[in-house]
mmCIF file of C-alpha atoms in Angstrom:
data_model
loop_
_atom_site.group_PDB
_atom_site.id
_atom_site.type_symbol
_atom_site.label_atom_id
_atom_site.label_comp_id
_atom_site.label_asym_id
_atom_site.label_seq_id
_atom_site.Cartn_x
_atom_site.Cartn_y
_atom_site.Cartn_z
ATOM 1 C CA MET A 1 -0.077 -0.214 0.005
ATOM 2 C CA ILE A 2 1.558 3.028 -0.735
ATOM 3 C CA ILE A 3 -0.242 5.311 1.949
ATOM 4 C CA TYR A 4 2.181 2.720 4.737
ATOM 5 C CA GLY A 5 4.900 4.466 2.399
ATOM 6 C CA VAL A 6 3.305 8.578 2.392
ATOM 7 C CA ALA A 7 2.522 7.217 6.415
ATOM 8 C CA LEU A 8 6.397 7.268 6.858
ATOM 9 C CA LEU A 9 7.390 10.308 5.005
ATOM 10 C CA SER A 10 4.720 12.143 7.346
ATOM 11 C CA ALA A 11 5.675 10.870 10.443
ATOM 12 C CA CYS A 12 9.950 11.092 10.830
ATOM 13 C CA LEU A 13 8.519 14.706 9.384
ATOM 14 C CA VAL A 14 6.679 15.723 12.215
ATOM 15 C CA VAL A 15 9.363 13.725 15.241
ATOM 16 C CA GLY A 16 11.456 15.259 12.975
ATOM 17 C CA LEU A 17 10.249 18.680 13.010
ATOM 18 C CA PHE A 18 8.897 18.708 16.964
ATOM 19 C CA LEU A 19 11.895 17.325 18.037
ATOM 20 C CA GLY A 20 13.787 20.167 16.396
ATOM 21 C CA GLU A 21 11.210 22.812 18.461
ATOM 22 C CA LEU A 22 12.350 21.547 21.357
ATOM 23 C CA LEU A 23 16.019 21.672 20.277
ATOM 24 C CA GLY A 24 15.165 25.145 19.293
ATOM 25 C CA SER A 25 13.770 26.109 22.963
ATOM 26 C CA LEU A 26 15.818 24.595 25.513
ATOM 27 C CA ILE A 27 18.195 26.330 23.408
ATOM 28 C CA GLY A 28 16.840 29.680 24.321
ATOM 29 C CA VAL A 29 15.974 30.341 20.609
ATOM 30 C CA GLN A 30 13.108 31.672 18.177
ATOM 31 C CA ALA A 31 13.105 28.664 15.373
ATOM 32 C CA ASN A 32 13.400 24.738 15.134
ATOM 33 C CA VAL A 33 16.875 23.710 14.884
ATOM 34 C CA GLY A 34 17.553 20.931 12.424
ATOM 35 C CA GLY A 35 14.138 19.889 12.172
ATOM 36 C CA VAL A 36 14.167 18.808 8.396
ATOM 37 C CA GLY A 37 17.300 16.920 9.416
ATOM 38 C CA ILE A 38 16.269 15.644 11.930
ATOM 39 C CA ALA A 39 13.791 14.485 10.251
ATOM 40 C CA MET A 40 15.872 13.320 6.919
ATOM 41 C CA LEU A 41 18.416 11.132 9.370
ATOM 42 C CA LEU A 42 14.829 9.530 10.649
ATOM 43 C CA LEU A 43 13.617 7.819 7.312
ATOM 44 C CA ILE A 44 17.321 7.218 6.538
ATOM 45 C CA LEU A 45 17.559 4.381 9.831
ATOM 46 C CA ALA A 46 13.866 3.481 8.999
ATOM 47 C CA CYS A 47 15.146 2.435 5.607
ATOM 48 C CA ASN A 48 17.396 0.420 7.642
ATOM 49 C CA LEU A 49 15.852 -0.478 10.776
ATOM 50 C CA PRO A 50 14.333 -4.084 10.169
ATOM 51 C CA TRP A 51 11.043 -3.296 11.261
ATOM 52 C CA PHE A 52 10.524 -0.503 9.150
ATOM 53 C CA ARG A 53 12.011 -1.584 5.450
ATOM 54 C CA PRO A 54 7.982 -3.680 4.409
ATOM 55 C CA LEU A 55 7.152 0.374 4.565
ATOM 56 C CA ALA A 56 10.432 1.589 2.709
ATOM 57 C CA GLU A 57 9.612 -1.284 -0.206
ATOM 58 C CA GLY A 58 7.923 -2.715 -3.042
ATOM 59 C CA ALA A 59 4.356 0.015 -3.096
ATOM 60 C CA PRO A 60 5.087 1.825 -0.252
ATOM 61 C CA SER A 61 8.328 2.779 -1.226
ATOM 62 C CA ALA A 62 6.754 4.025 -4.435
ATOM 63 C CA GLY A 63 4.891 6.508 -2.223
ATOM 64 C CA ILE A 64 7.678 8.246 -0.813
ATOM 65 C CA LYS A 65 9.707 8.641 -4.284
ATOM 66 C CA PHE A 66 6.405 10.722 -6.276
ATOM 67 C CA TRP A 67 7.124 13.450 -2.644
ATOM 68 C CA SER A 68 10.683 12.745 -3.976
ATOM 69 C CA ALA A 69 9.941 13.320 -7.645
ATOM 70 C CA MET A 70 7.817 16.040 -6.652
ATOM 71 C CA TYR A 71 10.785 17.797 -5.438
ATOM 72 C CA ILE A 72 11.408 19.951 -8.112
ATOM 73 C CA PRO A 73 8.141 21.200 -9.065
ATOM 74 C CA ILE A 74 7.872 22.232 -5.311
ATOM 75 C CA VAL A 75 11.379 24.089 -5.826
ATOM 76 C CA VAL A 76 10.041 25.773 -8.936
ATOM 77 C CA ALA A 77 6.757 27.087 -7.348
ATOM 78 C CA MET A 78 8.588 27.728 -3.972
ATOM 79 C CA ALA A 79 10.283 30.320 -6.220
ATOM 80 C CA ALA A 80 7.658 31.681 -7.498
ATOM 81 C CA ARG A 81 6.273 32.833 -4.100
ATOM 82 C CA GLN A 82 9.783 34.587 -2.690
ATOM 83 C CA ASN A 83 10.002 38.580 -2.489
ATOM 84 C CA VAL A 84 12.273 39.036 -6.096
ATOM 85 C CA VAL A 85 10.473 43.312 -5.090
ATOM 86 C CA ALA A 86 11.341 42.941 -1.586
ATOM 87 C CA ALA A 87 14.759 41.999 -2.575
ATOM 88 C CA LEU A 88 15.648 44.142 -5.095
ATOM 89 C CA ASP A 89 14.223 47.169 -3.691
ATOM 90 C CA GLY A 90 16.791 46.029 -0.117
ATOM 91 C CA GLY A 91 19.335 48.934 -2.456
ATOM 92 C CA LEU A 92 22.836 48.223 -2.782
ATOM 93 C CA LEU A 93 23.498 47.648 0.881
ATOM 94 C CA ALA A 94 21.466 44.561 0.597
ATOM 95 C CA LEU A 95 22.280 44.033 -2.521
ATOM 96 C CA ALA A 96 25.889 44.025 -1.806
ATOM 97 C CA ALA A 97 25.544 42.228 1.715
ATOM 98 C CA GLY A 98 24.048 39.554 -0.149
ATOM 99 C CA VAL A 99 26.086 38.864 -3.008
ATOM 100 C CA ALA A 100 29.228 39.125 -0.640
ATOM 101 C CA ALA A 101 28.704 36.853 1.614
ATOM 102 C CA VAL A 102 27.487 34.682 -1.197
ATOM 103 C CA ILE A 103 30.874 34.485 -3.519
ATOM 104 C CA VAL A 104 32.771 34.402 0.661
ATOM 105 C CA SER A 105 30.458 30.902 1.178
ATOM 106 C CA PHE A 106 30.712 29.831 -2.391
ATOM 107 C CA ALA A 107 34.877 30.154 -2.304
ATOM 108 C CA LEU A 108 35.307 28.228 0.979
ATOM 109 C CA VAL A 109 33.404 25.150 -0.088
ATOM 110 C CA PRO A 110 36.807 23.265 -2.069
ATOM 111 C CA VAL A 111 38.811 24.816 1.744
ATOM 112 C CA ILE A 112 36.380 22.874 3.492
ATOM 113 C CA SER A 113 35.756 19.543 1.383
ATOM 114 C CA ARG A 114 39.289 18.974 2.468
ATOM 115 C CA LEU A 115 38.433 17.545 6.153
ATOM 116 C CA SER A 116 36.293 15.133 4.685
ATOM 117 C CA LYS A 117 37.217 12.159 3.474
ATOM 118 C CA PRO A 118 37.880 10.758 -0.055
ATOM 119 C CA SER A 119 34.605 8.211 -1.355
ATOM 120 C CA VAL A 120 36.023 5.413 -1.349
ATOM 121 C CA GLU A 121 34.007 5.321 -5.132
ATOM 122 C CA PRO A 122 34.918 7.377 -7.314
ATOM 123 C CA SER A 123 32.877 9.948 -7.522
ATOM 124 C CA ASP A 124 31.414 9.524 -11.526
ATOM 125 C CA SER A 125 29.200 7.961 -10.005
ATOM 126 C CA MET A 126 27.178 11.271 -9.281
ATOM 127 C CA ARG A 127 27.798 13.134 -12.223
ATOM 128 C CA GLY A 128 26.220 12.248 -15.422
ATOM 129 C CA VAL A 129 22.365 12.466 -13.817
ATOM 130 C CA GLU A 130 19.947 14.200 -14.642
ATOM 131 C CA MET B 1 -15.413 34.219 -16.802
ATOM 132 C CA GLU B 2 -16.985 34.008 -13.223
ATOM 133 C CA GLU B 3 -17.713 30.409 -13.359
ATOM 134 C CA LEU B 4 -13.638 29.566 -14.186
ATOM 135 C CA VAL B 5 -11.780 32.241 -11.563
ATOM 136 C CA LYS B 6 -14.686 30.001 -8.941
ATOM 137 C CA VAL B 7 -13.077 26.836 -9.984
ATOM 138 C CA LEU B 8 -10.128 27.832 -10.118
ATOM 139 C CA VAL B 9 -10.355 29.093 -6.453
ATOM 140 C CA SER B 10 -12.068 26.755 -4.712
ATOM 141 C CA ASN B 11 -9.402 24.059 -6.156
ATOM 142 C CA GLN B 12 -5.796 26.022 -5.911
ATOM 143 C CA LEU B 13 -3.574 23.268 -4.821
ATOM 144 C CA ILE B 14 -4.687 21.109 -8.229
ATOM 145 C CA PHE B 15 -3.949 24.027 -9.998
ATOM 146 C CA ALA B 16 -0.841 25.351 -9.307
ATOM 147 C CA PHE B 17 0.102 21.589 -10.159
ATOM 148 C CA ALA B 18 -1.409 22.206 -13.445
ATOM 149 C CA LEU B 19 0.591 25.662 -13.602
ATOM 150 C CA VAL B 20 4.467 24.434 -12.038
ATOM 151 C CA GLY B 21 3.967 21.349 -15.051
ATOM 152 C CA ILE B 22 3.757 23.333 -17.846
ATOM 153 C CA THR B 23 5.972 25.948 -16.593
ATOM 154 C CA ILE B 24 8.665 23.004 -16.161
ATOM 155 C CA TRP B 25 7.029 21.586 -19.638
ATOM 156 C CA PHE B 26 7.858 25.194 -21.569
ATOM 157 C CA SER B 27 11.856 25.662 -18.933
ATOM 158 C CA TYR B 28 12.686 21.539 -21.308
ATOM 159 C CA TRP B 29 11.763 23.003 -23.664
ATOM 160 C CA LEU B 30 13.560 26.070 -23.730
ATOM 161 C CA SER B 31 16.909 24.389 -22.536
ATOM 162 C CA ASP B 32 16.110 21.812 -25.646
ATOM 163 C CA THR B 33 15.964 24.167 -27.755
ATOM 164 C CA PHE B 34 18.170 27.217 -27.477
ATOM 165 C CA THR B 35 21.342 26.022 -25.348
ATOM 166 C CA GLY B 36 20.710 22.376 -26.593
ATOM 167 C CA GLY B 37 20.329 21.204 -22.569
ATOM 168 C CA ARG B 38 23.185 22.466 -21.210
ATOM 169 C CA ILE B 39 21.562 25.188 -19.358
ATOM 170 C CA HIS B 40 19.680 22.746 -17.076
ATOM 171 C CA GLY B 41 15.311 23.031 -17.686
ATOM 172 C CA SER B 42 15.222 23.141 -14.033
ATOM 173 C CA ALA B 43 17.579 25.771 -13.645
ATOM 174 C CA ILE B 44 15.689 27.510 -16.329
ATOM 175 C CA ALA B 45 12.027 26.717 -14.606
ATOM 176 C CA ILE B 46 13.721 28.292 -11.332
ATOM 177 C CA SER B 47 14.960 31.146 -12.752
ATOM 178 C CA LEU B 48 11.451 31.961 -14.151
ATOM 179 C CA GLY B 49 9.773 30.889 -10.571
ATOM 180 C CA LEU B 50 11.494 33.926 -9.882
ATOM 181 C CA VAL B 51 10.771 36.669 -12.597
ATOM 182 C CA ILE B 52 7.438 35.203 -12.476
ATOM 183 C CA ALA B 53 8.093 35.997 -8.347
ATOM 184 C CA TRP B 54 9.123 39.205 -9.529
ATOM 185 C CA VAL B 55 6.130 40.203 -11.634
ATOM 186 C CA GLY B 56 3.755 38.656 -8.486
ATOM 187 C CA GLY B 57 4.663 41.386 -6.153
ATOM 188 C CA VAL B 58 4.953 44.175 -8.780
ATOM 189 C CA LEU B 59 0.964 43.551 -9.621
ATOM 190 C CA GLU B 60 -0.140 42.752 -6.505
ATOM 191 C CA GLY B 61 2.402 44.385 -3.913
ATOM 192 C CA GLY B 62 1.916 41.361 -1.560
ATOM 193 C CA ASN B 63 5.161 39.647 0.014
ATOM 194 C CA LYS B 64 4.867 36.154 -1.907
ATOM 195 C CA GLY B 65 5.422 37.179 -5.160
ATOM 196 C CA ILE B 66 3.051 35.293 -7.613
ATOM 197 C CA ALA B 67 1.274 33.821 -5.057
ATOM 198 C CA ASP B 68 -0.195 36.807 -4.033
ATOM 199 C CA VAL B 69 -2.796 36.768 -6.960
ATOM 200 C CA GLU B 70 -5.672 35.142 -6.435
ATOM 201 C CA VAL B 71 -6.273 32.357 -8.695
ATOM 202 C CA LEU B 72 -2.857 31.625 -7.966
ATOM 203 C CA ALA B 73 -2.542 30.669 -4.380
ATOM 204 C CA GLY B 74 -1.988 27.244 -5.037
ATOM 205 C CA ILE B 75 1.388 28.047 -5.752
ATOM 206 C CA GLY B 76 2.190 29.985 -2.327
ATOM 207 C CA ILE B 77 0.492 26.212 -0.692
ATOM 208 C CA MET B 78 2.904 23.855 -3.372
ATOM 209 C CA GLY B 79 5.594 25.945 -2.711
ATOM 210 C CA GLY B 80 5.070 26.465 0.917
ATOM 211 C CA ALA B 81 6.617 25.194 3.828
ATOM 212 C CA MET B 82 5.317 22.653 4.070
ATOM 213 C CA PHE B 83 5.652 20.901 0.620
ATOM 214 C CA ARG B 84 8.872 21.400 1.073
ATOM 215 C CA ASP B 85 9.985 20.437 3.931
ATOM 216 C CA PHE B 86 8.380 17.090 3.239
ATOM 217 C CA ALA B 87 9.656 16.937 -0.569
ATOM 218 C CA ILE B 88 13.122 17.444 0.851
ATOM 219 C CA VAL B 89 13.229 14.527 3.475
ATOM 220 C CA ALA B 90 11.646 12.698 1.291
ATOM 221 C CA THR B 91 14.651 13.052 -1.301
ATOM 222 C CA ALA B 92 16.677 11.432 1.950
ATOM 223 C CA PHE B 93 15.422 8.448 0.653
ATOM 224 C CA GLY B 94 18.553 6.001 -0.740
ATOM 225 C CA VAL B 95 20.696 7.990 0.507
ATOM 226 C CA ASP B 96 24.025 6.168 1.560
ATOM 227 C CA ILE B 97 24.463 6.659 5.357
ATOM 228 C CA ARG B 98 28.617 6.188 4.404
ATOM 229 C CA GLU B 99 28.198 9.329 2.558
ATOM 230 C CA LEU B 100 27.767 10.466 5.381
ATOM 231 C CA LYS B 101 29.745 9.923 7.753
ATOM 232 C CA ARG B 102 32.456 10.879 5.158
ATOM 233 C CA ALA B 103 31.668 14.573 5.521
ATOM 234 C CA GLY B 104 31.694 14.114 9.201
ATOM 235 C CA ILE B 105 33.898 17.019 11.034
ATOM 236 C CA ALA B 106 33.095 19.140 7.715
ATOM 237 C CA GLY B 107 29.556 19.151 7.720
ATOM 238 C CA VAL B 108 30.147 20.361 10.706
ATOM 239 C CA VAL B 109 32.564 22.533 10.873
ATOM 240 C CA SER B 110 30.798 23.605 7.309
ATOM 241 C CA VAL B 111 28.042 24.517 9.170
ATOM 242 C CA PHE B 112 29.794 27.228 11.907
ATOM 243 C CA ALA B 113 31.732 28.581 9.831
ATOM 244 C CA GLY B 114 28.966 29.353 6.811
ATOM 245 C CA VAL B 115 27.158 31.850 10.021
ATOM 246 C CA VAL B 116 30.371 33.886 10.813
ATOM 247 C CA VAL B 117 31.908 34.114 6.968
ATOM 248 C CA SER B 118 28.691 35.568 6.630
ATOM 249 C CA PHE B 119 27.623 37.514 9.459
ATOM 250 C CA VAL B 120 31.442 39.639 9.579
ATOM 251 C CA VAL B 121 30.984 39.687 6.020
ATOM 252 C CA GLY B 122 27.150 41.254 6.102
ATOM 253 C CA VAL B 123 29.233 44.166 8.886
ATOM 254 C CA VAL B 124 31.907 44.411 6.762
ATOM 255 C CA ILE B 125 29.349 45.758 3.991
ATOM 256 C CA ALA B 126 27.091 47.548 6.651
ATOM 257 C CA ILE B 127 30.345 49.853 7.821
ATOM 258 C CA ALA B 128 31.485 50.694 5.230
ATOM 259 C CA PHE B 129 28.007 51.868 4.134
ATOM 260 C CA GLY B 130 28.092 53.920 7.265
ATOM 261 C CA TYR B 131 26.271 52.474 10.141
ATOM 262 C CA ASP B 132 27.796 52.315 13.065
ATOM 263 C CA ASP B 133 25.496 51.490 15.858
ATOM 264 C CA ALA B 134 26.147 47.906 17.565
ATOM 265 C CA VAL B 135 22.540 46.796 17.370
ATOM 266 C CA ALA B 136 22.204 48.141 12.944
ATOM 267 C CA ILE B 137 25.771 46.778 12.310
ATOM 268 C CA THR B 138 24.692 43.278 14.187
ATOM 269 C CA THR B 139 20.830 43.086 12.402
ATOM 270 C CA ILE B 140 22.030 43.542 9.050
ATOM 271 C CA GLY B 141 24.625 41.495 8.896
ATOM 272 C CA ALA B 142 22.428 38.744 10.712
ATOM 273 C CA GLY B 143 20.160 39.435 7.395
ATOM 274 C CA ALA B 144 23.434 37.706 4.953
ATOM 275 C CA VAL B 145 23.429 35.147 7.652
ATOM 276 C CA THR B 146 19.577 34.176 5.809
ATOM 277 C CA TYR B 147 16.651 36.189 6.076
ATOM 278 C CA ILE B 148 15.035 34.932 9.013
ATOM 279 C CA VAL B 149 18.243 35.389 11.152
ATOM 280 C CA GLY B 150 17.670 38.866 10.311
ATOM 281 C CA PRO B 151 14.403 39.602 11.858
ATOM 282 C CA VAL B 152 15.278 37.341 14.598
ATOM 283 C CA THR B 153 17.782 39.609 15.580
ATOM 284 C CA GLY B 154 16.803 42.653 15.235
ATOM 285 C CA ALA B 155 13.579 42.045 17.481
ATOM 286 C CA ALA B 156 15.795 40.782 19.459
ATOM 287 C CA LEU B 157 17.782 43.753 20.001
ATOM 288 C CA GLY B 158 15.070 46.663 19.502
ATOM 289 C CA ALA B 159 16.469 47.366 15.964
ATOM 290 C CA SER B 160 14.401 49.729 13.981
ATOM 291 C CA SER B 161 12.067 48.717 11.358
ATOM 292 C CA GLU B 162 13.689 50.165 8.135
ATOM 293 C CA VAL B 163 17.041 48.170 9.999
ATOM 294 C CA ILE B 164 15.413 45.404 10.055
ATOM 295 C CA ALA B 165 13.618 45.726 5.877
ATOM 296 C CA LEU B 166 17.381 45.652 5.643
ATOM 297 C CA SER B 167 18.370 42.321 6.610
ATOM 298 C CA VAL B 168 15.763 40.914 4.820
ATOM 299 C CA ALA B 169 16.696 42.344 1.561
ATOM 300 C CA ALA B 170 20.031 41.316 2.408
ATOM 301 C CA GLY B 171 19.370 37.559 3.292
ATOM 302 C CA LEU B 172 16.388 37.268 0.259
ATOM 303 C CA VAL B 173 19.404 38.511 -2.602
ATOM 304 C CA LYS B 174 21.297 35.790 -0.702
ATOM 305 C CA SER B 175 18.741 33.318 -1.596
ATOM 306 C CA ILE B 176 18.198 34.351 -4.906
ATOM 307 C CA LEU B 177 22.045 33.718 -5.927
ATOM 308 C CA VAL B 178 22.074 31.084 -4.366
ATOM 309 C CA MET B 179 19.146 29.534 -6.296
ATOM 310 C CA THR B 180 21.039 31.164 -9.616
ATOM 311 C CA GLY B 181 24.086 31.213 -8.988
ATOM 312 C CA THR B 182 24.420 27.801 -8.144
ATOM 313 C CA PRO B 183 24.660 25.615 -11.159
ATOM 314 C CA ALA B 184 27.648 27.813 -12.889
ATOM 315 C CA VAL B 185 30.056 27.346 -10.138
ATOM 316 C CA ALA B 186 29.109 23.889 -9.080
ATOM 317 C CA ARG B 187 31.924 22.945 -10.938
ATOM 318 C CA PHE B 188 34.944 25.286 -10.000
ATOM 319 C CA ILE B 189 34.049 24.641 -6.530
ATOM 320 C CA GLY B 190 33.980 21.286 -6.515
ATOM 321 C CA LEU B 191 29.939 20.366 -6.443
ATOM 322 C CA ASP B 192 30.010 16.976 -7.802
ATOM 323 C CA ASN B 193 30.207 14.606 -4.544
ATOM 324 C CA PRO B 194 28.100 13.887 -0.716
ATOM 325 C CA GLN B 195 30.929 15.499 1.434
ATOM 326 C CA SER B 196 31.332 18.471 -1.180
ATOM 327 C CA ALA B 197 27.380 18.750 -1.166
ATOM 328 C CA MET B 198 26.689 19.174 2.465
ATOM 329 C CA VAL B 199 29.940 21.333 2.752
ATOM 330 C CA TYR B 200 28.454 23.368 0.766
ATOM 331 C CA GLY B 201 24.708 23.082 2.155
ATOM 332 C CA GLY B 202 26.296 24.140 5.530
ATOM 333 C CA LEU B 203 28.142 26.731 4.586
ATOM 334 C CA MET B 204 25.282 28.628 2.235
ATOM 335 C CA GLY B 205 22.552 27.958 5.219
ATOM 336 C CA THR B 206 19.693 28.844 3.373
ATOM 337 C CA THR B 207 17.230 25.883 2.737
ATOM 338 C CA SER B 208 15.209 27.429 0.229
ATOM 339 C CA GLY B 209 18.192 28.760 -1.971
ATOM 340 C CA VAL B 210 20.299 25.130 -1.644
ATOM 341 C CA ALA B 211 17.454 23.410 -2.168
ATOM 342 C CA ALA B 212 16.974 25.134 -5.063
ATOM 343 C CA GLY B 213 20.792 25.615 -5.796
ATOM 344 C CA LEU B 214 21.134 22.158 -5.539
ATOM 345 C CA ALA B 215 17.908 20.743 -7.297
ATOM 346 C CA ALA B 216 19.207 23.046 -10.969
ATOM 347 C CA THR B 217 22.711 21.343 -10.391
ATOM 348 C CA ASP B 218 22.624 17.790 -9.373
ATOM 349 C CA PRO B 219 19.355 16.165 -7.683
ATOM 350 C CA LYS B 220 20.638 13.585 -6.323
ATOM 351 C CA LEU B 221 23.002 16.282 -4.673
ATOM 352 C CA VAL B 222 20.066 17.524 -2.264
ATOM 353 C CA PRO B 223 19.413 15.729 0.497
ATOM 354 C CA TYR B 224 23.264 15.694 1.489
ATOM 355 C CA GLY B 225 23.511 19.558 1.354
ATOM 356 C CA ALA B 226 19.483 19.633 2.673
ATOM 357 C CA MET B 227 20.825 18.076 5.437
ATOM 358 C CA THR B 228 23.622 20.362 6.699
ATOM 359 C CA ALA B 229 21.802 24.095 6.181
ATOM 360 C CA THR B 230 18.882 23.297 7.617
ATOM 361 C CA PHE B 231 21.226 23.566 11.346
ATOM 362 C CA TYR B 232 22.068 26.512 9.755
ATOM 363 C CA THR B 233 19.019 28.410 10.766
ATOM 364 C CA GLY B 234 19.072 27.453 14.249
ATOM 365 C CA LEU B 235 22.599 27.643 14.700
ATOM 366 C CA GLY B 236 22.352 31.948 13.006
ATOM 367 C CA CYS B 237 19.222 32.359 15.864
ATOM 368 C CA LEU B 238 21.176 31.057 18.597
ATOM 369 C CA LEU B 239 24.297 33.414 18.197
ATOM 370 C CA VAL B 240 23.942 36.068 16.288
ATOM 371 C CA PRO B 241 21.865 37.769 19.126
ATOM 372 C CA SER B 242 24.001 36.398 21.955
ATOM 373 C CA VAL B 243 27.701 35.917 21.208
ATOM 374 C CA PHE B 244 28.355 38.361 18.234
ATOM 375 C CA PHE B 245 25.927 41.149 19.743
ATOM 376 C CA LEU B 246 28.566 40.976 22.425
ATOM 377 C CA VAL B 247 31.943 41.210 20.287
ATOM 378 C CA ILE B 248 30.414 43.671 17.930
ATOM 379 C CA ARG B 249 29.712 45.897 20.310
ATOM 380 C CA ALA B 250 32.859 45.405 21.876
ATOM 381 C CA MET B 251 34.615 45.900 19.398
ATOM 382 C CA LEU B 252 33.071 49.500 18.289
ATOM 383 C CA GLY B 253 33.278 50.917 22.795
#
């Protein structure tokens, strides 16, 4: 049943966001701390636990794969609801701060990536994917 | 006409699916016809989405882009945080735990480095533009972290609404630039494997920027980048109004 996969996904998101809220209020921050990341870890964990594995295989997995495939369309909709006018209205200061932050952050990606252990398998598997 | 509007308004989300589908189809057609597929269809679709958002903002004067147009409000639901987070978590299906572990320290370092670096850059720009009080400078620096950290910090420190608006604008510029710039720079910053995607997510931090930037570059990398980015805003909300503000105030004497 496809709904089992969707239900597992929903449960992971709700529990993850709840833990993120708790973490936020624990450290006294008005924000959800890592809720989505925790939810992702829960889903990965569930897919590897024998109890939950039936929910992540066969028909139920189609329910998760569907939402994974809907990711790009959702991101396109997300782009269409951004406050682009406000970004452009912010003037030179906002533009300079935003642009400079992005350029410096981009430049640091290769520097900090060196701290990670190199992939055992070549990263070719990640290339040339649509 | 009245009947059509009635149907579209009461079926907003369903209508949004059709519209987004058409937008993506058109974007892939543009990609194939004019760039031979060199500029990715999804990158074009995201850019097109931003242009549409700008049109919506100009037409309606709201803050939700095209979703402020009544018949298009479904776009706002489909592209809102609820569906975005749901789809991001779904992309984690099939993630290789070994890849996550390999990034390890680098992933953690990137989140801290990302918050510090963006904040410092924002602070430097604010000072360069003549700001000299600690509250305004910290709030603008917070905006360079993300457009959520900006107003959270501004509210906590009691910044003026003008400064808070500036910080949100800076965060929006960052988010939009990450969305559109990532596919262009991916090759030069080695963004082609799960480890660098995790570092990238941690450094950029803007969830929507990272989500769209990686989607336009290589959807396989999305879960790795999203995983670290999700901790960024929380860390920013923790550090900026407290530790960073105290540091800035001390430096300004």
